[in-house]
mmCIF file of C-alpha atoms and ligand atoms in Angstrom:
data_model
loop_
_atom_site.group_PDB
_atom_site.id
_atom_site.type_symbol
_atom_site.label_atom_id
_atom_site.label_comp_id
_atom_site.label_asym_id
_atom_site.label_seq_id
_atom_site.Cartn_x
_atom_site.Cartn_y
_atom_site.Cartn_z
ATOM 1 C CA UNK A 127 97.800 -35.275 -22.413
ATOM 2 C CA UNK A 128 95.733 -33.747 -19.637
ATOM 3 C CA UNK A 129 96.977 -34.010 -16.071
ATOM 4 C CA UNK A 130 94.744 -34.939 -13.249
ATOM 5 C CA UNK A 131 94.532 -32.369 -10.454
ATOM 6 C CA UNK A 132 96.189 -33.814 -7.424
ATOM 7 C CA UNK A 133 93.880 -34.838 -4.616
ATOM 8 C CA UNK A 134 93.122 -32.137 -2.233
ATOM 9 C CA UNK A 135 95.286 -32.737 1.012
ATOM 10 C CA UNK A 136 93.801 -34.240 4.102
ATOM 11 C CA UNK A 137 92.603 -31.709 6.656
ATOM 12 C CA UNK A 138 94.529 -31.810 10.045
ATOM 13 C CA UNK A 139 94.597 -29.572 12.902
ATOM 14 C CA UNK A 140 97.948 -28.324 11.715
ATOM 15 C CA UNK A 141 96.262 -27.413 8.457
ATOM 16 C CA UNK A 142 93.537 -25.481 10.246
ATOM 17 C CA UNK A 143 96.171 -23.506 12.142
ATOM 18 C CA UNK A 144 97.725 -22.607 8.858
ATOM 19 C CA UNK A 145 94.468 -21.448 7.377
ATOM 20 C CA UNK A 146 94.067 -19.213 10.410
ATOM 21 C CA UNK A 147 97.591 -17.835 9.574
ATOM 22 C CA UNK A 148 96.721 -17.078 5.959
ATOM 23 C CA UNK A 149 93.275 -15.714 6.950
ATOM 24 C CA UNK A 150 91.257 -18.358 5.101
ATOM 25 C CA UNK A 151 87.922 -19.108 6.738
ATOM 26 C CA UNK A 152 87.293 -22.714 7.952
ATOM 27 C CA UNK A 153 83.821 -24.205 7.028
ATOM 28 C CA UNK A 154 82.503 -26.980 9.340
ATOM 29 C CA UNK A 155 79.261 -28.805 9.680
ATOM 30 C CA UNK A 156 77.987 -31.699 11.910
ATOM 31 C CA UNK A 157 77.084 -34.995 10.192
ATOM 32 C CA UNK A 158 75.797 -38.167 11.903
ATOM 33 C CA UNK A 159 75.734 -40.662 8.861
ATOM 34 C CA UNK A 160 77.600 -41.723 5.873
ATOM 35 C CA UNK A 161 75.127 -40.198 3.167
ATOM 36 C CA UNK A 162 75.449 -36.594 4.559
ATOM 37 C CA UNK A 163 79.178 -36.947 5.251
ATOM 38 C CA UNK A 164 79.817 -38.058 1.598
ATOM 39 C CA UNK A 165 77.655 -35.036 0.450
ATOM 40 C CA UNK A 166 79.793 -32.706 2.666
ATOM 41 C CA UNK A 167 82.992 -34.364 1.601
ATOM 42 C CA UNK A 168 82.203 -33.939 -2.197
ATOM 43 C CA UNK A 169 81.376 -30.226 -1.427
ATOM 44 C CA UNK A 170 84.702 -29.675 0.260
ATOM 45 C CA UNK A 171 83.929 -29.308 3.866
ATOM 46 C CA UNK A 172 87.005 -28.799 6.124
ATOM 47 C CA UNK A 173 85.646 -30.352 9.378
ATOM 48 C CA UNK A 174 82.871 -32.676 10.031
ATOM 49 C CA UNK A 175 81.717 -32.952 13.667
ATOM 50 C CA UNK A 176 79.938 -35.950 14.929
ATOM 51 C CA UNK A 177 78.340 -33.857 17.518
ATOM 52 C CA UNK A 178 76.292 -34.936 20.695
ATOM 53 C CA UNK A 179 73.607 -32.805 19.144
ATOM 54 C CA UNK A 180 72.545 -35.969 17.653
ATOM 55 C CA UNK A 181 70.680 -36.457 20.995
ATOM 56 C CA UNK A 182 68.428 -33.662 19.821
ATOM 57 C CA UNK A 183 68.347 -33.959 15.868
ATOM 58 C CA UNK A 184 68.459 -37.658 15.398
ATOM 59 C CA UNK A 185 67.137 -39.015 18.891
ATOM 60 C CA UNK A 186 64.561 -36.444 19.483
ATOM 61 C CA UNK A 187 65.706 -35.569 23.083
ATOM 62 C CA UNK A 188 65.425 -31.750 24.374
ATOM 63 C CA UNK A 189 69.207 -31.684 25.076
ATOM 64 C CA UNK A 190 72.352 -33.479 24.577
ATOM 65 C CA UNK A 191 72.472 -34.879 28.150
ATOM 66 C CA UNK A 192 71.021 -38.424 27.235
ATOM 67 C CA UNK A 193 73.813 -39.278 24.637
ATOM 68 C CA UNK A 194 76.048 -42.198 25.466
ATOM 69 C CA UNK A 195 79.591 -43.173 24.356
ATOM 70 C CA UNK A 196 77.941 -46.235 22.384
ATOM 71 C CA UNK A 197 75.706 -43.648 20.471
ATOM 72 C CA UNK A 198 78.823 -41.539 19.785
ATOM 73 C CA UNK A 199 80.749 -44.509 18.458
ATOM 74 C CA UNK A 200 78.008 -45.781 16.069
ATOM 75 C CA UNK A 201 77.449 -42.521 14.327
ATOM 76 C CA UNK A 202 81.042 -41.761 14.278
ATOM 77 C CA UNK A 203 81.938 -45.080 12.567
ATOM 78 C CA UNK A 204 79.002 -44.512 10.103
ATOM 79 C CA UNK A 205 80.490 -41.103 9.204
ATOM 80 C CA UNK A 206 84.060 -42.319 8.882
ATOM 81 C CA UNK A 207 83.003 -44.712 6.133
ATOM 82 C CA UNK A 208 82.201 -41.925 3.911
ATOM 83 C CA UNK A 209 84.612 -39.316 4.800
ATOM 84 C CA UNK A 210 87.138 -38.058 2.416
ATOM 85 C CA UNK A 211 89.390 -35.121 3.181
ATOM 86 C CA UNK A 212 87.699 -33.426 6.049
ATOM 87 C CA UNK A 213 89.057 -33.728 9.695
ATOM 88 C CA UNK A 214 86.692 -36.075 11.539
ATOM 89 C CA UNK A 215 85.968 -34.626 14.909
ATOM 90 C CA UNK A 216 83.711 -36.245 17.562
ATOM 91 C CA UNK A 217 82.401 -35.190 20.957
ATOM 92 C CA UNK A 218 82.963 -36.691 24.260
ATOM 93 C CA UNK A 219 79.238 -36.882 25.534
ATOM 94 C CA UNK A 220 77.951 -35.860 29.067
ATOM 95 C CA UNK A 221 79.774 -37.345 31.934
ATOM 96 C CA UNK A 222 82.066 -39.339 29.938
ATOM 97 C CA UNK A 223 85.079 -37.344 31.285
ATOM 98 C CA UNK A 224 84.340 -36.963 34.914
ATOM 99 C CA UNK A 225 88.038 -37.995 35.641
ATOM 100 C CA UNK A 226 91.043 -37.394 33.377
ATOM 101 C CA UNK A 227 91.426 -41.074 33.163
ATOM 102 C CA UNK A 228 87.817 -41.744 32.202
ATOM 103 C CA UNK A 229 88.146 -38.946 29.566
ATOM 104 C CA UNK A 230 91.367 -40.487 28.000
ATOM 105 C CA UNK A 231 89.797 -44.062 27.948
ATOM 106 C CA UNK A 232 86.526 -42.796 26.272
ATOM 107 C CA UNK A 233 88.720 -40.693 23.727
ATOM 108 C CA UNK A 234 90.669 -43.886 22.943
ATOM 109 C CA UNK A 235 87.213 -45.601 22.200
ATOM 110 C CA UNK A 236 86.148 -42.672 19.986
ATOM 111 C CA UNK A 237 89.451 -42.863 18.084
ATOM 112 C CA UNK A 238 89.799 -46.571 17.896
ATOM 113 C CA UNK A 239 86.136 -47.824 17.484
ATOM 114 C CA UNK A 240 84.662 -44.667 16.218
ATOM 115 C CA UNK A 241 87.607 -43.733 13.837
ATOM 116 C CA UNK A 242 87.479 -40.253 14.895
ATOM 117 C CA UNK A 243 90.701 -38.012 14.320
ATOM 118 C CA UNK A 244 90.115 -35.278 16.821
ATOM 119 C CA UNK A 245 88.250 -35.037 20.135
ATOM 120 C CA UNK A 246 85.952 -32.292 21.111
ATOM 121 C CA UNK A 247 85.132 -31.738 24.835
ATOM 122 C CA UNK A 248 83.133 -29.173 26.528
ATOM 123 C CA UNK A 249 84.901 -27.531 29.350
ATOM 124 C CA UNK A 250 84.575 -25.210 32.272
ATOM 125 C CA UNK A 251 87.838 -23.547 33.385
ATOM 126 C CA UNK A 252 88.043 -26.329 36.076
ATOM 127 C CA UNK A 253 88.220 -29.018 33.338
ATOM 128 C CA UNK A 254 91.353 -27.756 31.506
ATOM 129 C CA UNK A 255 93.236 -30.643 32.754
ATOM 130 C CA UNK A 256 91.366 -33.068 30.401
ATOM 131 C CA UNK A 257 92.567 -31.025 27.529
ATOM 132 C CA UNK A 258 96.177 -31.088 28.672
ATOM 133 C CA UNK A 259 96.046 -34.904 29.254
ATOM 134 C CA UNK A 260 94.621 -35.432 25.747
ATOM 135 C CA UNK A 261 97.314 -33.196 24.196
ATOM 136 C CA UNK A 262 100.211 -34.841 26.237
ATOM 137 C CA UNK A 263 98.794 -38.239 24.918
ATOM 138 C CA UNK A 264 99.061 -37.192 21.161
ATOM 139 C CA UNK A 265 95.343 -36.617 20.765
ATOM 140 C CA UNK A 266 94.180 -33.712 18.518
ATOM 141 C CA UNK A 267 91.799 -31.819 20.798
ATOM 142 C CA UNK A 268 89.313 -29.218 20.326
ATOM 143 C CA UNK A 269 88.019 -27.376 23.411
ATOM 144 C CA UNK A 270 84.464 -26.244 23.381
ATOM 145 C CA UNK A 271 83.582 -23.212 25.666
ATOM 146 C CA UNK A 272 81.272 -20.311 25.973
ATOM 147 C CA UNK A 273 77.809 -21.795 25.911
ATOM 148 C CA UNK A 274 78.301 -25.429 26.789
ATOM 149 C CA UNK A 275 75.106 -27.371 26.110
ATOM 150 C CA UNK A 276 75.814 -30.365 28.251
ATOM 151 C CA UNK A 277 75.394 -28.047 31.247
ATOM 152 C CA UNK A 278 72.086 -26.733 30.347
ATOM 153 C CA UNK A 279 70.427 -27.836 33.270
ATOM 154 C CA UNK A 280 72.881 -26.210 35.448
ATOM 155 C CA UNK A 281 72.930 -22.858 33.576
ATOM 156 C CA UNK A 282 69.116 -22.768 33.121
ATOM 157 C CA UNK A 283 68.882 -22.907 29.344
ATOM 158 C CA UNK A 284 70.535 -22.094 26.157
ATOM 159 C CA UNK A 285 71.571 -18.548 26.820
ATOM 160 C CA UNK A 286 74.060 -16.080 25.296
ATOM 161 C CA UNK A 287 77.258 -16.070 27.386
ATOM 162 C CA UNK A 288 79.887 -13.433 28.059
ATOM 163 C CA UNK A 289 77.515 -10.389 27.878
ATOM 164 C CA UNK A 290 78.929 -8.713 30.836
ATOM 165 C CA UNK A 291 82.426 -7.400 30.866
ATOM 166 C CA UNK A 292 83.870 -9.593 33.558
ATOM 167 C CA UNK A 293 82.410 -12.705 31.930
ATOM 168 C CA UNK A 294 83.709 -11.626 28.632
ATOM 169 C CA UNK A 295 87.230 -11.160 29.957
ATOM 170 C CA UNK A 296 86.937 -14.508 31.735
ATOM 171 C CA UNK A 297 86.211 -16.147 28.200
ATOM 172 C CA UNK A 298 89.261 -14.546 26.737
ATOM 173 C CA UNK A 299 91.394 -15.702 29.674
ATOM 174 C CA UNK A 300 89.853 -19.173 29.386
ATOM 175 C CA UNK A 301 90.834 -19.143 25.645
ATOM 176 C CA UNK A 302 94.512 -18.448 26.465
ATOM 177 C CA UNK A 303 94.381 -21.160 29.268
ATOM 178 C CA UNK A 304 93.132 -23.658 26.875
ATOM 179 C CA UNK A 305 95.680 -22.964 24.141
ATOM 180 C CA UNK A 306 98.352 -23.028 26.848
ATOM 181 C CA UNK A 307 97.047 -26.639 27.843
ATOM 182 C CA UNK A 308 97.549 -27.794 24.294
ATOM 183 C CA UNK A 309 94.140 -27.304 22.733
ATOM 184 C CA UNK A 310 94.647 -27.551 18.877
ATOM 185 C CA UNK A 311 91.284 -26.014 18.115
ATOM 186 C CA UNK A 312 88.940 -23.898 20.132
ATOM 187 C CA UNK A 313 85.149 -23.790 19.549
ATOM 188 C CA UNK A 314 83.058 -21.006 21.085
ATOM 189 C CA UNK A 315 79.421 -21.038 21.190
ATOM 190 C CA UNK A 316 76.758 -18.230 21.690
ATOM 191 C CA UNK A 317 78.741 -15.169 22.514
ATOM 192 C CA UNK A 318 78.431 -11.596 21.411
ATOM 193 C CA UNK A 319 80.406 -10.982 18.129
ATOM 194 C CA UNK A 320 82.747 -8.621 19.903
ATOM 195 C CA UNK A 321 83.625 -11.367 22.430
ATOM 196 C CA UNK A 322 84.193 -13.878 19.595
ATOM 197 C CA UNK A 323 86.549 -11.374 17.927
ATOM 198 C CA UNK A 324 88.472 -10.786 21.154
ATOM 199 C CA UNK A 325 89.035 -14.638 21.681
ATOM 200 C CA UNK A 326 89.997 -15.171 18.145
ATOM 201 C CA UNK A 327 92.649 -12.308 18.357
ATOM 202 C CA UNK A 328 93.929 -13.576 21.648
ATOM 203 C CA UNK A 329 95.200 -17.096 20.572
ATOM 204 C CA UNK A 330 97.026 -18.608 17.647
ATOM 205 C CA UNK A 331 94.991 -21.789 17.648
ATOM 206 C CA UNK A 332 92.071 -21.722 14.999
ATOM 207 C CA UNK A 333 88.781 -20.520 16.609
ATOM 208 C CA UNK A 334 85.558 -22.034 15.209
ATOM 209 C CA UNK A 335 82.490 -20.118 16.212
ATOM 210 C CA UNK A 336 78.820 -21.162 16.425
ATOM 211 C CA UNK A 337 76.674 -17.939 17.121
ATOM 212 C CA UNK A 338 79.977 -16.046 18.003
ATOM 213 C CA UNK A 339 80.075 -13.459 15.186
ATOM 214 C CA UNK A 340 81.844 -13.097 12.107
ATOM 215 C CA UNK A 341 85.418 -12.642 13.187
ATOM 216 C CA UNK A 342 86.276 -16.173 14.324
ATOM 217 C CA UNK A 343 88.451 -18.307 12.086
ATOM 218 C CA UNK A 344 85.786 -20.660 11.102
ATOM 219 C CA UNK A 345 82.087 -21.283 11.428
ATOM 220 C CA UNK A 346 80.119 -24.513 12.269
ATOM 221 C CA UNK A 347 76.412 -25.182 12.097
ATOM 222 C CA UNK A 348 74.128 -28.191 12.841
ATOM 223 C CA UNK A 349 73.239 -29.996 9.582
ATOM 224 C CA UNK A 350 69.568 -29.958 10.354
ATOM 225 C CA UNK A 351 69.483 -26.228 11.046
ATOM 226 C CA UNK A 352 71.086 -25.423 7.705
ATOM 227 C CA UNK A 353 68.536 -27.763 5.952
ATOM 228 C CA UNK A 354 65.605 -26.140 7.918
ATOM 229 C CA UNK A 355 64.286 -29.319 9.335
ATOM 230 C CA UNK A 356 65.092 -28.931 12.950
ATOM 231 C CA UNK A 357 62.213 -28.983 15.175
ATOM 232 C CA UNK A 358 61.393 -25.768 17.325
ATOM 233 C CA UNK A 359 62.770 -22.136 16.887
ATOM 234 C CA UNK A 360 65.935 -21.881 14.662
ATOM 235 C CA UNK A 361 68.568 -20.134 16.606
ATOM 236 C CA UNK A 362 69.250 -16.500 15.515
ATOM 237 C CA UNK A 363 72.704 -17.381 14.425
ATOM 238 C CA UNK A 364 71.721 -20.204 12.040
ATOM 239 C CA UNK A 365 70.435 -19.876 8.356
ATOM 240 C CA UNK A 366 68.249 -22.153 6.284
ATOM 241 C CA UNK A 367 70.669 -22.697 3.353
ATOM 242 C CA UNK A 368 68.360 -25.211 1.629
ATOM 243 C CA UNK A 369 65.727 -22.369 0.989
ATOM 244 C CA UNK A 370 66.848 -21.091 -2.194
ATOM 245 C CA UNK A 371 68.883 -24.167 -3.233
ATOM 246 C CA UNK A 372 67.985 -26.760 -5.723
ATOM 247 C CA UNK A 373 69.272 -29.789 -3.564
ATOM 248 C CA UNK A 374 71.047 -30.704 -0.282
ATOM 249 C CA UNK A 375 74.440 -30.615 -2.105
ATOM 250 C CA UNK A 376 73.863 -27.190 -3.320
ATOM 251 C CA UNK A 377 72.832 -26.071 0.228
ATOM 252 C CA UNK A 378 75.991 -27.543 1.620
ATOM 253 C CA UNK A 379 78.202 -25.778 -1.170
ATOM 254 C CA UNK A 380 76.419 -22.448 -0.549
ATOM 255 C CA UNK A 381 77.143 -22.738 3.029
ATOM 256 C CA UNK A 382 80.821 -23.505 2.504
ATOM 257 C CA UNK A 383 81.039 -20.640 -0.190
ATOM 258 C CA UNK A 384 79.386 -18.206 2.101
ATOM 259 C CA UNK A 385 81.689 -18.897 5.142
ATOM 260 C CA UNK A 386 84.842 -18.692 2.807
ATOM 261 C CA UNK A 387 83.680 -15.355 1.330
ATOM 262 C CA UNK A 388 82.446 -13.823 4.704
ATOM 263 C CA UNK A 389 78.800 -13.738 3.492
ATOM 264 C CA UNK A 390 77.815 -15.942 6.363
ATOM 265 C CA UNK A 391 77.281 -14.988 9.223
ATOM 266 C CA UNK A 392 75.457 -11.647 8.329
ATOM 267 C CA UNK A 393 74.869 -8.972 10.872
ATOM 268 C CA UNK A 394 71.355 -10.532 11.614
ATOM 269 C CA UNK A 395 73.182 -13.681 12.886
ATOM 270 C CA UNK A 396 75.267 -11.857 15.249
ATOM 271 C CA UNK A 397 74.677 -11.408 19.134
ATOM 272 C CA UNK A 398 75.439 -8.007 20.561
HETATM 273 O O1 KIV B 630 77.132 -31.277 19.334
HETATM 274 C C1 KIV B 630 77.233 -30.223 18.474
HETATM 275 O O2 KIV B 630 76.745 -30.402 17.331
HETATM 276 C C2 KIV B 630 78.165 -29.301 18.879
HETATM 277 C C3 KIV B 630 77.995 -28.050 17.860
HETATM 278 C C4 KIV B 630 76.757 -27.285 18.181
HETATM 279 C C5 KIV B 630 79.285 -27.215 17.831
HETATM 280 O O3 KIV B 630 78.715 -29.076 19.707
#
């Protein structure tokens, strides 16, 4: 009698930490609806992020700033209906955590109405208290730093961060502070590969990179970028995985395999 393979275990923040310890790379993608979430789940993705990038790739805005809590909840619920073993992470949108209390209330909405399992929050060093408060309240939390797209109007564009030595050291120090505050996962965006490596080596928490080089514990990309359908110029760190694939499912599988094997990102995707 043939035995059925046991179902793959649910991905949790603790499991991602174990993957870091074992040196297994973590593959993550954004999704905003049930169809793509199902395709990613079938392909074996580790983390699905309902990102506020939906403001750009779904709603057609130039930035993520116009995204509201109700948009996040709508898309998160849609993804949750199709999710299988992947950890379902969702973004707190712009100005939804101007105080710790507001951030906690909106995180509760994302988890209770949107069915998210982990909250991602873009943070400056001054905003570390929201990470601590979420963690103290039993919420798995992913702290997003480096380039924080919600501050694009203040920083004057989507620019690589941490290119000078003092900024780079500040990012490593910030990573340690965030881990100390209780962040379960760190997500670092748009930094030179060397800075991504230093951050990853400085903490025990898993570090997911986007445009942060090849040494981070995992990689995340925006779905529309890997399918080559985003408007405008594709960022240097991204790759069109649909080119050369016979289907969307194959493109997603190739992304996952290339992250796990270290084929993605290549030198051409890494900032110096
Ligand atoms: O909103 C988003 O999709 C993100 C990723 C770019 C990491 O934050």
